[in-house]
CSV table of C-alpha atoms in Angstrom, one decimal:
chain,number,residue,atom,x,y,z
A,1,MET,CA,-16.7,6.2,0.2
A,2,LYS,CA,-15.2,3.2,-1.6
A,3,LYS,CA,-12.3,3.3,0.9
A,4,LEU,CA,-14.8,3.4,3.8
A,5,ALA,CA,-16.8,0.5,2.3
A,6,LEU,CA,-13.6,-1.6,1.9
A,7,LEU,CA,-12.5,-0.9,5.4
A,8,ALA,CA,-16.0,-1.9,6.7
A,9,THR,CA,-15.9,-5.1,4.7
A,10,SER,CA,-12.4,-5.9,6.0
A,11,ALA,CA,-13.5,-5.2,9.6
A,12,ALA,CA,-16.5,-7.6,9.2
A,13,VAL,CA,-14.3,-10.3,7.8
A,14,LEU,CA,-11.8,-9.9,10.6
A,15,ALA,CA,-14.6,-9.9,13.2
A,16,THR,CA,-16.0,-13.1,11.8
A,17,PHE,CA,-12.7,-14.9,11.9
A,18,SER,CA,-11.8,-13.5,15.3
A,19,TYR,CA,-14.6,-15.7,16.6
A,20,ALA,CA,-13.4,-18.7,14.7
A,21,LYS,CA,-12.6,-21.6,16.9
A,22,GLU,CA,-11.2,-25.1,16.8
A,23,ILE,CA,-13.7,-28.0,16.9
A,24,ASN,CA,-12.6,-31.5,17.9
A,25,VAL,CA,-13.7,-34.5,15.8
A,26,GLY,CA,-12.7,-37.9,17.2
A,27,VAL,CA,-11.3,-40.8,15.3
A,28,VAL,CA,-11.2,-44.3,16.7
A,29,MET,CA,-9.1,-46.6,14.5
A,30,ALA,CA,-6.9,-49.7,14.6
A,31,MET,CA,-3.5,-48.1,13.9
A,32,SER,CA,-1.7,-51.1,15.3
A,33,GLY,CA,-2.5,-54.8,15.9
A,34,PRO,CA,-3.9,-57.4,13.5
A,35,LEU,CA,-6.3,-54.9,11.8
A,36,ALA,CA,-3.7,-52.1,11.3
A,37,ALA,CA,-3.6,-52.5,7.5
A,38,TYR,CA,-7.2,-51.5,7.3
A,39,GLY,CA,-7.1,-48.9,10.1
A,40,GLN,CA,-4.1,-47.1,8.7
A,41,THR,CA,-5.6,-47.0,5.2
A,42,THR,CA,-8.9,-45.7,6.4
A,43,TYR,CA,-7.3,-43.0,8.5
A,44,GLU,CA,-5.2,-42.0,5.6
A,45,GLY,CA,-8.4,-41.1,3.8
A,46,ILE,CA,-9.8,-39.2,6.8
A,47,GLU,CA,-6.6,-37.3,7.3
A,48,PHE,CA,-6.2,-36.4,3.6
A,49,ALA,CA,-9.8,-35.2,3.4
A,50,ASN,CA,-9.1,-33.0,6.4
A,51,SER,CA,-6.1,-31.6,4.7
A,52,LEU,CA,-8.2,-30.7,1.7
A,53,GLN,CA,-11.0,-29.2,3.8
A,54,PRO,CA,-9.6,-28.3,7.2
A,55,LYS,CA,-12.1,-25.4,7.9
A,56,LEU,CA,-15.8,-25.0,8.0
A,57,LYS,CA,-17.6,-22.3,6.0
A,58,ASN,CA,-17.7,-20.1,9.1
A,59,GLY,CA,-14.0,-20.2,9.5
A,60,ASP,CA,-13.8,-22.7,12.4
A,61,THR,CA,-11.0,-25.2,12.1
A,62,ILE,CA,-11.6,-29.0,12.5
A,63,LYS,CA,-9.0,-30.8,14.6
A,64,LEU,CA,-8.9,-34.5,14.3
A,65,ILE,CA,-8.1,-36.4,17.5
A,66,LEU,CA,-7.0,-40.0,16.7
A,67,VAL,CA,-7.0,-42.8,19.2
A,68,ASP,CA,-5.5,-46.2,18.4
A,69,ASN,CA,-7.9,-48.9,19.6
A,70,LYS,CA,-5.5,-51.7,18.5
A,71,GLY,CA,-8.5,-53.5,17.1
A,72,ASP,CA,-9.5,-54.4,20.7
A,73,LYS,CA,-13.0,-54.0,22.3
A,74,VAL,CA,-11.7,-52.8,25.7
A,75,GLU,CA,-9.3,-50.3,24.0
A,76,THR,CA,-12.2,-49.1,21.8
A,77,ALA,CA,-14.4,-48.4,24.9
A,78,ASN,CA,-11.5,-46.5,26.6
A,79,ALA,CA,-10.8,-44.5,23.4
A,80,THR,CA,-14.4,-43.5,23.0
A,81,THR,CA,-14.9,-42.5,26.6
A,82,ARG,CA,-11.7,-40.4,26.5
A,83,LEU,CA,-12.7,-38.6,23.3
A,84,ILE,CA,-16.1,-37.7,24.7
A,85,SER,CA,-15.2,-36.9,28.3
A,86,SER,CA,-11.7,-35.4,28.0
A,87,ASP,CA,-11.4,-34.2,24.4
A,88,LYS,CA,-15.0,-32.9,24.1
A,89,VAL,CA,-15.4,-34.1,20.5
A,90,VAL,CA,-18.6,-33.1,18.7
A,91,GLY,CA,-18.6,-36.3,16.6
A,92,ILE,CA,-16.7,-39.5,16.1
A,93,LEU,CA,-15.5,-41.3,12.9
A,94,GLY,CA,-14.9,-45.1,13.3
A,95,ALA,CA,-14.2,-47.6,14.4
A,96,LEU,CA,-13.3,-50.2,11.8
A,97,THR,CA,-14.8,-53.6,12.4
A,98,SER,CA,-18.5,-53.9,13.2
A,99,THR,CA,-17.7,-55.4,16.6
A,100,ASN,CA,-15.6,-52.4,17.7
A,101,THR,CA,-17.8,-49.8,15.9
A,102,SER,CA,-20.8,-51.2,17.9
A,103,GLN,CA,-18.9,-50.5,21.1
A,104,VAL,CA,-18.2,-46.9,20.0
A,105,MET,CA,-21.8,-46.3,19.0
A,106,ALA,CA,-23.2,-47.7,22.3
A,107,ILE,CA,-21.1,-45.3,24.4
A,108,ALA,CA,-21.6,-42.3,22.1
A,109,GLU,CA,-25.4,-43.0,22.1
A,110,LYS,CA,-25.6,-42.3,25.8
A,111,LYS,CA,-23.8,-39.0,25.4
A,112,SER,CA,-25.7,-37.9,22.2
A,113,ILE,CA,-22.6,-37.8,20.1
A,114,PRO,CA,-23.0,-38.7,16.4
A,115,VAL,CA,-20.8,-41.5,15.0
A,116,ILE,CA,-20.2,-42.2,11.3
A,117,ALA,CA,-18.7,-45.6,10.5
A,118,PRO,CA,-16.6,-45.6,7.3
A,119,VAL,CA,-16.6,-49.4,6.7
A,120,ALA,CA,-18.6,-51.3,9.4
A,121,THR,CA,-21.2,-53.3,7.5
A,122,ASN,CA,-23.1,-55.5,10.0
A,123,ASP,CA,-26.8,-55.1,9.4
A,124,LYS,CA,-27.7,-54.6,13.1
A,125,LEU,CA,-25.1,-52.0,13.8
A,126,THR,CA,-27.4,-49.0,13.7
A,127,GLU,CA,-30.6,-50.7,15.1
A,128,ASN,CA,-32.3,-48.8,17.9
A,129,LYS,CA,-29.7,-46.0,17.8
A,130,LYS,CA,-30.3,-42.4,17.1
A,131,PHE,CA,-26.7,-41.3,16.8
A,132,ALA,CA,-25.3,-44.0,14.5
A,133,SER,CA,-24.7,-43.7,10.8
A,134,ARG,CA,-22.4,-45.2,8.1
A,135,VAL,CA,-21.3,-44.4,4.6
A,136,CYS,CA,-20.7,-48.0,3.5
A,137,PHE,CA,-23.3,-50.6,2.4
A,138,THR,CA,-24.6,-53.3,4.7
A,139,ASP,CA,-23.8,-57.0,4.9
A,140,SER,CA,-27.2,-58.0,3.6
A,141,PHE,CA,-26.6,-56.0,0.4
A,142,GLN,CA,-23.1,-57.3,0.0
A,143,GLY,CA,-24.1,-60.9,0.6
A,144,GLU,CA,-26.9,-60.6,-2.0
A,145,VAL,CA,-24.5,-59.1,-4.5
A,146,VAL,CA,-22.2,-62.1,-4.3
A,147,ALA,CA,-25.0,-64.6,-4.4
A,148,ASN,CA,-26.7,-63.0,-7.4
A,149,TYR,CA,-23.4,-62.5,-9.3
A,150,ALA,CA,-22.3,-66.1,-8.7
A,151,LEU,CA,-25.6,-67.5,-9.9
A,152,LYS,CA,-26.6,-65.2,-12.7
A,153,ASP,CA,-23.3,-64.0,-14.1
A,154,LEU,CA,-21.0,-66.9,-13.4
A,155,ASN,CA,-23.5,-69.8,-13.4
A,156,LEU,CA,-22.1,-71.2,-10.2
A,157,LYS,CA,-24.8,-73.3,-8.5
A,158,THR,CA,-23.2,-74.9,-5.4
A,159,ALA,CA,-21.1,-73.4,-2.7
A,160,VAL,CA,-19.1,-74.1,0.4
A,161,VAL,CA,-19.2,-71.3,3.0
A,162,VAL,CA,-16.3,-70.8,5.4
A,163,VAL,CA,-17.3,-68.5,8.2
A,164,ASP,CA,-15.3,-66.9,11.0
A,165,GLN,CA,-17.4,-67.6,14.1
A,166,ALA,CA,-15.5,-65.0,16.1
A,167,GLN,CA,-16.6,-62.1,13.9
A,168,VAL,CA,-20.1,-60.7,13.6
A,169,TYR,CA,-19.0,-59.3,10.3
A,170,SER,CA,-18.4,-62.8,8.9
A,171,LEU,CA,-21.5,-64.3,10.5
A,172,GLY,CA,-23.8,-61.6,9.1
A,173,LEU,CA,-22.3,-61.9,5.6
A,174,ALA,CA,-22.6,-65.6,5.6
A,175,LYS,CA,-26.3,-65.4,6.7
A,176,ALA,CA,-27.2,-62.9,4.0
A,177,PHE,CA,-25.4,-64.9,1.3
A,178,LYS,CA,-27.0,-68.2,2.2
A,179,GLU,CA,-30.5,-66.8,2.3
A,180,SER,CA,-30.1,-65.1,-1.1
A,181,PHE,CA,-28.2,-68.0,-2.8
A,182,THR,CA,-30.6,-70.7,-1.7
A,183,LYS,CA,-33.7,-68.6,-2.4
A,184,ASN,CA,-32.6,-68.2,-6.0
A,185,GLY,CA,-31.8,-71.8,-6.7
A,186,GLY,CA,-28.3,-72.2,-5.3
A,187,LYS,CA,-27.2,-75.0,-2.9
A,188,ILE,CA,-24.9,-74.8,0.1
A,189,VAL,CA,-23.1,-78.2,0.1
A,190,LYS,CA,-21.2,-77.4,3.3
A,191,GLU,CA,-20.6,-74.7,5.9
A,192,ILE,CA,-17.3,-74.7,7.9
A,193,LYS,CA,-16.6,-72.6,10.9
A,194,VAL,CA,-13.2,-71.2,11.8
A,195,SER,CA,-11.9,-68.5,14.2
A,196,SER,CA,-9.8,-65.4,13.7
A,197,GLY,CA,-6.2,-66.2,14.4
A,198,ASP,CA,-6.4,-69.8,13.1
A,199,LYS,CA,-3.4,-70.7,10.9
A,200,ASP,CA,-3.7,-74.4,10.1
A,201,PHE,CA,-6.5,-74.9,7.6
A,202,LYS,CA,-5.4,-78.3,6.2
A,203,ALA,CA,-8.5,-80.0,7.5
A,204,VAL,CA,-10.7,-77.2,6.2
A,205,VAL,CA,-9.4,-77.3,2.6
A,206,SER,CA,-9.6,-81.1,2.6
A,207,GLN,CA,-13.3,-81.0,3.6
A,208,ILE,CA,-13.9,-78.4,0.8
A,209,LYS,CA,-12.1,-80.6,-1.7
A,210,ALA,CA,-14.2,-83.6,-0.7
A,211,ALA,CA,-17.5,-81.5,-1.0
A,212,ASN,CA,-16.5,-80.5,-4.5
A,213,PRO,CA,-18.5,-77.2,-4.8
A,214,ASP,CA,-18.7,-74.9,-7.8
A,215,PHE,CA,-17.0,-72.2,-5.7
A,216,LEU,CA,-16.0,-71.1,-2.2
A,217,PHE,CA,-17.5,-68.1,-0.3
A,218,LEU,CA,-15.0,-66.8,2.3
A,219,PRO,CA,-16.6,-63.7,4.0
A,220,MET,CA,-13.6,-63.0,6.3
A,221,TYR,CA,-10.6,-60.8,6.8
A,222,HIS,CA,-7.5,-61.1,4.7
A,223,PRO,CA,-5.1,-63.0,7.1
A,224,GLU,CA,-7.3,-66.1,7.2
A,225,VAL,CA,-8.5,-65.9,3.6
A,226,SER,CA,-5.0,-65.6,2.3
A,227,MET,CA,-3.9,-68.7,4.3
A,228,ILE,CA,-6.9,-70.7,3.2
A,229,ALA,CA,-6.1,-69.9,-0.4
A,230,ARG,CA,-2.4,-70.9,0.0
A,231,GLN,CA,-3.2,-74.1,1.7
A,232,ALA,CA,-5.9,-74.9,-0.8
A,233,LYS,CA,-3.4,-74.5,-3.6
A,234,GLN,CA,-1.0,-76.9,-1.9
A,235,ILE,CA,-3.5,-79.8,-2.1
A,236,GLY,CA,-4.6,-78.9,-5.7
A,237,LEU,CA,-7.9,-77.3,-4.8
A,238,SER,CA,-8.5,-74.8,-7.6
A,239,LYS,CA,-12.2,-73.8,-7.3
A,240,PRO,CA,-13.2,-70.2,-7.8
A,241,MET,CA,-13.1,-68.2,-4.5
A,242,PHE,CA,-15.3,-65.2,-3.6
A,243,SER,CA,-14.8,-62.9,-0.7
A,244,THR,CA,-16.0,-59.4,0.5
A,245,ASP,CA,-14.5,-56.1,1.5
A,246,GLY,CA,-12.5,-57.8,4.2
A,247,VAL,CA,-9.9,-58.6,1.6
A,248,ALA,CA,-10.0,-55.3,-0.2
A,249,ASN,CA,-6.4,-54.3,0.3
A,250,GLN,CA,-3.0,-55.0,-1.3
A,251,THR,CA,-1.8,-56.8,1.8
A,252,PHE,CA,-4.2,-59.6,1.0
A,253,ILE,CA,-2.7,-60.0,-2.4
A,254,ASP,CA,0.8,-59.8,-1.1
A,255,LEU,CA,0.2,-62.5,1.6
A,256,GLY,CA,-1.7,-64.8,-0.8
A,257,GLY,CA,0.7,-64.5,-3.8
A,258,ASP,CA,-0.2,-66.6,-6.8
A,259,ALA,CA,-2.7,-68.6,-4.7
A,260,VAL,CA,-5.1,-65.6,-4.8
A,261,GLU,CA,-4.9,-65.1,-8.6
A,262,GLY,CA,-8.5,-65.0,-9.9
A,263,HIS,CA,-9.9,-64.4,-6.4
A,264,MET,CA,-13.1,-62.3,-6.6
A,265,PHE,CA,-14.4,-59.9,-4.0
A,266,THR,CA,-16.9,-57.1,-3.4
A,267,ASP,CA,-15.7,-53.6,-2.7
A,268,PHE,CA,-17.1,-50.1,-2.3
A,269,PHE,CA,-15.1,-48.3,-4.9
A,270,ASP,CA,-12.6,-48.6,-7.8
A,271,TYR,CA,-10.3,-45.7,-8.6
A,272,GLY,CA,-10.2,-46.9,-12.3
A,273,ALA,CA,-13.9,-46.3,-12.6
A,274,PRO,CA,-14.5,-43.0,-10.6
A,275,PRO,CA,-18.2,-42.7,-10.0
A,276,THR,CA,-18.4,-38.9,-9.4
A,277,GLY,CA,-16.7,-35.6,-10.1
A,278,LYS,CA,-15.6,-35.6,-6.5
A,279,SER,CA,-13.9,-38.9,-7.1
A,280,LYS,CA,-11.9,-37.6,-10.0
A,281,GLU,CA,-10.8,-34.5,-8.0
A,282,PHE,CA,-9.8,-36.6,-5.0
A,283,ILE,CA,-7.9,-39.1,-7.1
A,284,ALA,CA,-6.0,-36.2,-8.8
A,285,ALA,CA,-5.2,-34.5,-5.5
A,286,TYR,CA,-4.1,-37.8,-3.9
A,287,ALA,CA,-1.8,-38.6,-6.9
A,288,LYS,CA,-0.3,-35.2,-6.6
A,289,LYS,CA,0.5,-35.6,-2.9
A,290,THR,CA,1.5,-39.3,-2.8
A,291,GLY,CA,2.7,-40.0,-6.3
A,292,LYS,CA,0.2,-42.9,-6.4
A,293,GLU,CA,-2.7,-43.0,-8.8
A,294,GLU,CA,-4.4,-45.9,-7.0
A,295,VAL,CA,-6.8,-44.9,-4.3
A,296,ASN,CA,-7.8,-47.8,-2.0
A,297,SER,CA,-11.5,-48.1,-1.3
A,298,PHE,CA,-10.9,-47.7,2.5
A,299,VAL,CA,-9.1,-44.4,1.8
A,300,ALA,CA,-12.2,-43.3,-0.2
A,301,LEU,CA,-14.6,-44.3,2.5
A,302,GLY,CA,-12.5,-42.7,5.2
A,303,ALA,CA,-12.7,-39.5,3.2
A,304,ASP,CA,-16.4,-39.8,2.7
A,305,ALA,CA,-17.0,-40.3,6.4
A,306,TYR,CA,-15.1,-37.1,7.2
A,307,ASN,CA,-16.8,-35.2,4.3
A,308,VAL,CA,-20.3,-36.2,5.4
A,309,MET,CA,-19.5,-35.1,8.9
A,310,VAL,CA,-18.2,-31.7,7.7
A,311,ASP,CA,-21.2,-31.2,5.4
A,312,ALA,CA,-23.5,-31.8,8.3
A,313,MET,CA,-21.6,-29.4,10.5
A,314,ASN,CA,-21.8,-26.7,7.8
A,315,ARG,CA,-25.5,-27.1,7.8
A,316,CYS,CA,-25.8,-26.2,11.5
A,317,GLU,CA,-25.9,-22.7,12.8
A,318,ASN,CA,-23.8,-23.9,15.6
A,319,PRO,CA,-21.4,-26.5,14.2
A,320,SER,CA,-20.5,-27.6,17.7
A,321,ASP,CA,-24.1,-28.7,18.4
A,322,SER,CA,-23.9,-32.5,18.2
A,323,ILE,CA,-27.6,-33.0,18.1
A,324,CYS,CA,-27.9,-30.7,15.1
A,325,ILE,CA,-25.0,-32.4,13.4
A,326,ASN,CA,-26.6,-35.8,13.9
A,327,ASN,CA,-29.9,-34.6,12.4
A,328,ALA,CA,-28.1,-33.1,9.4
A,329,ILE,CA,-26.2,-36.4,8.9
A,330,LYS,CA,-29.4,-38.3,8.8
A,331,SER,CA,-30.8,-36.0,6.2
A,332,THR,CA,-27.9,-36.4,3.8
A,333,VAL,CA,-29.3,-36.8,0.3
A,334,ASN,CA,-27.5,-37.2,-3.0
A,335,PHE,CA,-24.2,-36.4,-1.4
A,336,GLU,CA,-21.4,-36.5,-4.0
A,337,GLY,CA,-18.8,-38.6,-2.3
A,338,VAL,CA,-15.4,-39.9,-3.3
A,339,SER,CA,-16.7,-43.5,-3.3
A,340,GLY,CA,-20.0,-42.7,-5.0
A,341,VAL,CA,-23.3,-40.9,-4.4
A,342,ILE,CA,-24.4,-41.4,-0.8
A,343,ASN,CA,-28.0,-41.2,0.6
A,344,LEU,CA,-28.5,-41.7,4.3
A,345,ASP,CA,-31.9,-42.7,5.8
A,346,LYS,CA,-33.3,-42.0,9.3
A,347,THR,CA,-31.8,-45.2,10.6
A,348,GLY,CA,-28.3,-44.0,9.5
A,349,ASN,CA,-27.9,-46.6,6.8
A,350,SER,CA,-26.4,-45.7,3.4
A,351,THR,CA,-27.9,-46.6,0.0
A,352,ARG,CA,-25.1,-47.0,-2.5
A,353,SER,CA,-23.6,-49.2,-5.2
A,354,ALA,CA,-21.0,-52.0,-4.9
A,355,VAL,CA,-18.2,-53.0,-7.2
A,356,ILE,CA,-16.8,-56.5,-8.0
A,357,LYS,CA,-13.1,-56.9,-8.4
A,358,VAL,CA,-10.8,-59.9,-9.4
A,359,VAL,CA,-7.1,-60.4,-8.6
A,360,THR,CA,-5.2,-60.3,-11.8
A,361,ASN,CA,-1.4,-60.4,-12.1
A,362,GLY,CA,-1.1,-59.3,-8.5
A,363,LYS,CA,-3.5,-56.4,-8.6
A,364,ALA,CA,-7.2,-56.0,-7.8
A,365,VAL,CA,-8.9,-55.3,-11.2
A,366,TYR,CA,-12.4,-53.7,-11.6
A,367,LYS,CA,-14.9,-56.2,-13.0
A,368,SER,CA,-18.4,-54.8,-12.6
A,369,THR,CA,-20.6,-52.3,-10.7
A,370,VAL,CA,-23.8,-53.5,-8.9
A,371,ASN,CA,-26.5,-50.9,-8.0
A,372,PRO,CA,-29.0,-51.3,-5.2
């Protein structure tokens, strides 16, 4: 009887896995071009999370299909259309910047395909969209964190804001910061507009020096911020500088050199202060595979975007049902992620903490955690 029971059980297991299939999940990411440092790091997290959890609980295998959008809007649109029409993906992870992610979400919305953004922070990104979600915080939260920390913890009362007018990311952050900073007693003594790709900031840093603020707020990406820091140092401008997650990578520090020593920025995660048990497990597995103990926050958020998608698929009777997957994503509560505990609301926005880091001796060092 025991032998018959064992054979029946084995047959049931074999029957289950004989029906197991491969399910495609798309990834739109900047693997080349000016945003490659971010895209490659984020995809590293997605890919590593997939290696740790390649199958669903029903035995289906998840196949990642990566398309490089080169950080370009047209390439992003083409990539998204191809993933949905040709590759028949059930969901998409990406893109990177808010501008390109908005493009992905607009196209996916029409086809009822859920999108989870790992790091796109613009407040309006998920507005009026049923199939758009993110695991990162929003610009308004990030801008408020900088404003409050500068005023209350550092006692900095006046600021110059340098904003990239070509990036909705930068514009949104600047707006949120200015509103919170002035509301709580701070003063914006000057706002200066620049554009992505600019390299000569001599006039900019001269204007900042003349304005003589307590500190600079630079809510932009690392190429421009590192050059502003270097050119500021050349004219003896040594005011405190504060940025956001757009500089949360070692490339920023390498480009800026000693000019970015003491530079502060907001980030999503710090491997030295793991917020969950999942964080510790992921850090240990990552160290074992790569030999590196340091886990970049974009790696962590890439992993979280993947893991939230997988968790949602596992909660669907049919894990290929994109509408069910989307509904499950939107009901994600107290999810133990690599970067922290994630709660998603019906709008697809995530409630989570932020961390503040400071560049010290050529490394980003954890300074504080700020809860919502």
